[in-house]
Amino acid sequence: MNSLRADISDYLELRRSLGFKLKKDGQLLPDFATFVEQRHAAHITAKLAVQWAQQPAFIGANYQAARLRIVRSFARYRILTDPRTEIPATDLLPRQPSTFRPYIFSEEDIKRVLAACLQRRRSAKPISRWTRYAIFGLLSVTGMRVGEALNLDMEDVDLDNGVLTIRNAKFGKDRLVPVHATTCEALKIYRQQRNEFLADKAVKPFFISPLGRRVTNGVLDLSFMRMTRKLGLRGATDAKGPRLHDLRHTMAVEVLRRCYEEGADPERRLPALSTYLGHTDLVYTYWYLHQNPSLMKEAVGRLEHRWEAAT
């Protein structure tokens, strides 16, 4: 029988070869192995898995459920080499229903955010505001994930043909994102500003920081939080509020809303929207229909209209 740690290594290698990134699994499974070893356990049991998943005591129910899911998935692999392995039941530490509602930006909100990006700050270099403006603008019109935008390299941005290449996205896949001519023009302006700032020095990332490096998610999030607080979109001391990722939600909701306004059937366009957003399953795209009150109102109104027409 292989050692627990050897099986963890083999399991991660196998699943990563199938395209899964497993960043959290790679961090947490070795910790689970240490937990098992410290208790001198001969094999994985459901009780051990639950005890580990509930640590530390202050973590929320959904994080506990996520930790247990990681062990459950590995246990299904481990049982092949150790038949004594217990696979934790799916009803142990169940995930709690989410009450999360994304912030849907109005057109005026987005205009204010973009205008704020260009405001001069005494100690900041111009490239900072140009980069923020270009990134926030791109996210608002394409619905790209933040990490996808930040990972763009110069070779991935084809503005002559209006296509961005997203490499090794969330589920390990590449995809092409067509962009509108007006977006191309805005990105061409940024590219010129960027190249002039770098004095035409060859730098791989498309979006750069004042140090000429790739912009990090943490720095961008902090900048966005400060900006939305200044604009009154969140409280002065409120950590909760609009997130950069909500620009993605806003774009998807706006596309579906326009379908209703044009009298088109949103469900017919969901496959195309799903592909554009990089979803691996249509169920993730359907989420926008069910989680946005205004879209639900439109859907109910359309159903009522069909019912009246039928009667």
Coordinates of C-alpha atoms in Angstrom, one line a residue:
M1 CA 0.0 0.0 0.0
N2 CA 1.3 3.4 -0.9
S3 CA 1.9 6.0 1.8
L4 CA -0.8 8.6 2.3
R5 CA 1.5 11.4 1.2
A6 CA 2.6 9.4 -1.9
D7 CA -1.0 8.9 -2.9
I8 CA -1.7 12.6 -2.4
S9 CA 1.1 13.5 -4.7
D10 CA -0.1 11.0 -7.3
Y11 CA -3.7 12.1 -7.0
L12 CA -2.8 15.8 -7.5
E13 CA -0.5 14.9 -10.5
L14 CA -3.2 12.9 -12.1
R15 CA -6.0 15.4 -11.8
R16 CA -3.7 18.3 -12.8
S17 CA -2.9 16.4 -16.0
L18 CA -6.6 16.4 -16.7
G19 CA -6.7 20.2 -16.6
F20 CA -7.6 20.8 -12.9
K21 CA -5.5 23.4 -11.1
L22 CA -6.2 22.2 -7.6
K23 CA -4.5 25.0 -5.8
K24 CA -6.5 24.7 -2.6
D25 CA -6.3 20.9 -2.7
G26 CA -2.5 21.1 -3.1
Q27 CA -2.3 23.3 0.0
L28 CA -4.8 21.5 2.2
L29 CA -4.3 17.8 1.5
P30 CA -0.7 17.8 2.9
D31 CA -2.2 19.5 6.0
F32 CA -4.8 16.7 6.2
A33 CA -2.0 14.1 6.0
T34 CA -0.2 15.8 8.9
F35 CA -3.5 15.7 10.9
V36 CA -3.9 11.9 10.2
E37 CA -0.2 11.2 11.1
Q38 CA -0.4 13.1 14.3
R39 CA -3.2 10.9 15.4
H40 CA -1.4 7.7 14.3
A41 CA -4.4 6.7 12.2
A42 CA -3.9 3.6 10.0
H43 CA -6.4 4.8 7.4
I44 CA -8.7 7.6 6.5
T45 CA -12.0 7.6 8.4
A46 CA -15.1 9.8 8.0
K47 CA -14.7 10.9 11.6
L48 CA -11.1 12.0 11.0
A49 CA -12.1 13.8 7.9
V50 CA -14.9 15.7 9.6
Q51 CA -12.6 16.6 12.6
W52 CA -10.0 18.1 10.3
A53 CA -12.6 19.9 8.1
Q54 CA -14.0 21.7 11.2
Q55 CA -10.6 23.2 12.1
P56 CA -10.0 25.9 13.0
A57 CA -13.1 26.3 15.1
F58 CA -13.9 29.8 13.9
I59 CA -14.3 29.0 10.1
G60 CA -17.8 29.2 8.6
A61 CA -20.0 26.2 7.6
N62 CA -19.4 26.6 3.9
Y63 CA -15.6 26.6 4.3
Q64 CA -15.9 23.5 6.4
A65 CA -18.0 21.9 3.7
A66 CA -15.3 22.9 1.1
R67 CA -12.5 21.3 3.2
L68 CA -14.5 18.1 3.5
R69 CA -15.2 18.0 -0.2
I70 CA -11.5 18.1 -0.9
V71 CA -10.9 15.1 1.4
R72 CA -13.9 13.2 0.0
S73 CA -12.6 13.6 -3.6
F74 CA -9.2 12.3 -2.5
A75 CA -10.7 9.5 -0.5
R76 CA -12.3 8.1 -3.7
Y77 CA -8.8 7.8 -5.1
R78 CA -7.2 6.6 -1.9
I79 CA -9.7 3.7 -1.6
L80 CA -8.1 2.1 -4.7
T81 CA -4.9 1.4 -2.8
D82 CA -6.3 1.2 0.7
P83 CA -9.7 -0.5 0.8
R84 CA -10.1 0.4 4.5
T85 CA -10.6 4.0 3.5
E86 CA -13.9 5.6 4.4
I87 CA -15.4 8.0 2.0
P88 CA -17.3 10.8 4.0
A89 CA -21.0 10.9 3.1
T90 CA -22.2 13.9 1.2
D91 CA -24.6 14.9 3.9
L92 CA -21.8 15.5 6.4
L93 CA -21.1 19.2 6.8
P94 CA -23.5 20.2 4.0
R95 CA -23.0 23.5 2.2
Q96 CA -25.4 26.2 3.4
P97 CA -27.6 27.9 0.8
S98 CA -26.0 31.2 -0.3
T99 CA -27.8 34.4 0.2
F100 CA -25.2 36.3 -1.8
R101 CA -26.4 38.9 -4.3
P102 CA -23.8 40.5 -6.6
Y103 CA -23.8 44.3 -7.0
I104 CA -25.1 45.2 -10.4
F105 CA -23.5 48.4 -11.6
S106 CA -25.7 51.0 -13.3
E107 CA -24.4 52.6 -16.4
E108 CA -23.9 55.8 -14.4
D109 CA -21.9 53.8 -11.7
I110 CA -19.5 52.5 -14.4
K111 CA -19.1 56.0 -15.9
R112 CA -18.2 57.4 -12.4
V113 CA -15.7 54.6 -11.7
L114 CA -13.9 55.1 -15.0
A115 CA -13.8 58.9 -14.5
A116 CA -12.4 58.3 -11.0
C117 CA -9.6 56.1 -12.5
L118 CA -8.3 59.1 -14.5
Q119 CA -8.2 61.5 -11.6
R120 CA -4.7 62.6 -10.9
R121 CA -3.0 61.7 -7.6
R122 CA -0.1 63.8 -6.4
S123 CA 2.4 60.9 -5.8
A124 CA 1.2 58.5 -8.5
K125 CA 2.7 58.0 -11.9
P126 CA 0.3 58.5 -14.9
I127 CA 0.7 54.9 -15.9
S128 CA -1.2 53.9 -12.7
R129 CA -4.4 55.7 -13.7
W130 CA -4.1 54.7 -17.4
T131 CA -3.8 51.0 -16.4
R132 CA -6.7 51.1 -13.9
Y133 CA -8.9 52.8 -16.5
A134 CA -8.0 50.2 -19.2
I135 CA -8.5 47.2 -16.9
F136 CA -11.8 48.4 -15.3
G137 CA -13.1 49.4 -18.7
L138 CA -12.2 46.0 -20.3
L139 CA -13.8 44.1 -17.4
S140 CA -17.0 46.1 -17.7
V141 CA -17.5 45.4 -21.4
T142 CA -16.2 41.9 -21.7
G143 CA -17.1 40.3 -18.4
M144 CA -13.7 38.7 -18.2
R145 CA -12.5 37.4 -14.9
V146 CA -10.1 39.7 -13.2
G147 CA -7.3 37.2 -13.3
E148 CA -7.8 36.6 -17.0
A149 CA -7.3 40.3 -17.7
L150 CA -4.2 40.6 -15.5
N151 CA -2.7 37.5 -17.1
L152 CA -2.8 38.9 -20.6
D153 CA 0.5 39.2 -22.3
M154 CA 1.4 41.4 -25.3
E155 CA 1.1 38.4 -27.6
D156 CA -2.4 37.7 -26.4
V157 CA -3.8 41.0 -27.4
D158 CA -4.6 41.2 -31.1
L159 CA -6.1 44.6 -31.6
D160 CA -5.9 44.5 -35.4
N161 CA -8.4 41.6 -35.5
G162 CA -10.1 42.5 -32.2
V163 CA -9.4 39.2 -30.4
L164 CA -8.0 38.5 -26.9
T165 CA -6.5 35.1 -26.2
I166 CA -7.2 33.9 -22.6
R167 CA -4.7 31.2 -21.7
N168 CA -5.0 28.6 -19.0
A169 CA -8.2 30.1 -17.6
K170 CA -10.1 29.0 -14.5
F171 CA -10.6 25.4 -15.7
G172 CA -7.3 25.1 -17.5
K173 CA -8.7 25.9 -20.9
D174 CA -7.8 28.6 -23.5
R175 CA -10.4 30.6 -25.2
L176 CA -10.8 33.6 -27.6
V177 CA -12.6 36.7 -26.6
P178 CA -13.7 39.0 -29.5
V179 CA -13.9 42.7 -28.5
H180 CA -15.8 45.6 -30.0
A181 CA -14.0 48.1 -32.2
T182 CA -14.4 50.9 -29.6
T183 CA -12.8 48.6 -27.0
C184 CA -9.9 48.0 -29.4
E185 CA -9.4 51.7 -29.9
A186 CA -9.3 52.3 -26.1
L187 CA -6.8 49.4 -25.7
K188 CA -4.7 50.8 -28.6
I189 CA -4.4 54.1 -26.7
Y190 CA -3.4 52.3 -23.5
R191 CA -0.8 50.2 -25.4
Q192 CA 0.7 53.4 -26.8
Q193 CA 0.8 55.0 -23.3
R194 CA 2.3 51.8 -21.9
N195 CA 5.0 51.6 -24.5
E196 CA 5.9 55.2 -24.1
F197 CA 6.2 54.8 -20.4
L198 CA 8.4 51.8 -20.9
A199 CA 10.5 53.7 -23.5
D200 CA 9.7 50.7 -25.8
K201 CA 11.4 48.3 -23.5
A202 CA 10.2 44.7 -24.1
V203 CA 7.9 43.7 -21.2
K204 CA 5.7 40.7 -21.4
P205 CA 2.6 41.7 -19.4
F206 CA 0.1 43.9 -21.3
F207 CA -1.2 45.6 -18.1
I208 CA 1.7 47.0 -16.1
S209 CA 2.3 48.6 -12.8
P210 CA 4.5 51.8 -12.3
L211 CA 7.4 49.3 -11.8
G212 CA 6.8 47.8 -15.2
R213 CA 5.6 44.6 -13.8
R214 CA 2.3 42.7 -14.0
V215 CA -0.5 44.2 -12.0
T216 CA -1.4 42.0 -9.0
N217 CA -5.0 41.2 -8.0
G218 CA -4.4 42.4 -4.4
V219 CA -3.3 45.9 -5.5
L220 CA -6.1 46.2 -8.0
D221 CA -8.7 45.1 -5.4
L222 CA -7.4 47.6 -2.8
S223 CA -7.5 50.4 -5.4
F224 CA -11.1 49.5 -6.4
M225 CA -12.2 49.4 -2.8
R226 CA -10.8 52.8 -2.1
M227 CA -12.3 54.2 -5.2
T228 CA -15.8 52.8 -4.6
R229 CA -15.7 54.1 -1.0
K230 CA -14.7 57.6 -2.3
L231 CA -17.6 57.4 -4.8
G232 CA -20.1 56.5 -2.1
L233 CA -20.8 53.0 -3.4
R234 CA -19.7 51.5 -0.1
G235 CA -19.7 52.8 3.5
A236 CA -16.6 54.7 4.9
T237 CA -15.7 51.7 7.0
D238 CA -17.6 49.0 5.1
A239 CA -15.4 46.1 3.8
K240 CA -18.5 44.7 2.0
G241 CA -19.7 46.3 -1.2
P242 CA -19.1 46.2 -5.0
R243 CA -16.3 43.9 -6.1
L244 CA -14.4 43.9 -9.3
H245 CA -15.9 40.5 -10.1
D246 CA -19.3 42.2 -10.0
L247 CA -18.4 43.9 -13.3
R248 CA -18.6 40.4 -14.8
H249 CA -22.0 39.8 -13.3
T250 CA -23.2 43.2 -14.5
M251 CA -22.1 42.5 -18.1
A252 CA -23.9 39.1 -18.1
V253 CA -27.1 40.6 -16.6
E254 CA -27.0 43.5 -19.1
V255 CA -26.7 41.1 -22.1
L256 CA -29.7 39.1 -20.9
R257 CA -31.7 42.3 -20.1
R258 CA -31.1 43.5 -23.6
C259 CA -32.5 40.2 -24.9
Y260 CA -35.8 40.9 -23.1
E261 CA -35.9 44.5 -24.4
E262 CA -35.4 43.4 -27.9
G263 CA -38.0 40.7 -27.6
A264 CA -35.5 37.9 -28.1
D265 CA -35.4 34.7 -26.2
P266 CA -32.6 34.9 -23.6
E267 CA -32.3 31.1 -23.3
R268 CA -31.4 30.8 -26.9
R269 CA -28.5 33.1 -26.4
L270 CA -27.3 31.5 -23.2
P271 CA -25.0 29.0 -24.9
A272 CA -23.1 31.8 -26.7
L273 CA -22.9 33.9 -23.5
S274 CA -21.7 30.8 -21.6
T275 CA -18.9 30.2 -24.1
Y276 CA -18.0 33.9 -24.1
L277 CA -17.7 34.0 -20.3
G278 CA -15.7 30.8 -20.2
H279 CA -18.3 28.8 -18.2
T280 CA -17.9 25.0 -18.3
D281 CA -21.6 24.4 -17.8
L282 CA -24.7 26.2 -18.8
V283 CA -25.9 25.9 -15.2
Y284 CA -23.5 28.7 -14.2
T285 CA -24.9 31.0 -16.9
Y286 CA -28.5 30.2 -15.9
W287 CA -27.6 31.5 -12.4
Y288 CA -27.8 35.0 -13.8
L289 CA -31.4 34.5 -14.8
H290 CA -32.5 33.2 -11.4
Q291 CA -30.4 35.5 -9.1
N292 CA -31.3 38.9 -10.5
P293 CA -34.7 40.3 -9.5
S294 CA -35.1 42.5 -12.5
L295 CA -34.5 39.6 -14.9
M296 CA -36.8 37.4 -12.9
K297 CA -39.5 40.1 -13.2
E298 CA -38.9 40.3 -17.0
A299 CA -39.2 36.5 -17.2
V300 CA -42.4 36.3 -15.2
G301 CA -43.9 39.1 -17.3
R302 CA -43.1 37.2 -20.5
L303 CA -44.6 34.0 -19.1
E304 CA -47.8 35.9 -18.1
H305 CA -48.0 37.4 -21.6
R306 CA -47.7 33.9 -23.1
W307 CA -50.4 32.6 -20.7
E308 CA -52.8 35.5 -21.6
A309 CA -52.1 34.9 -25.3
A310 CA -52.8 31.2 -24.9
T311 CA -56.1 31.8 -23.1

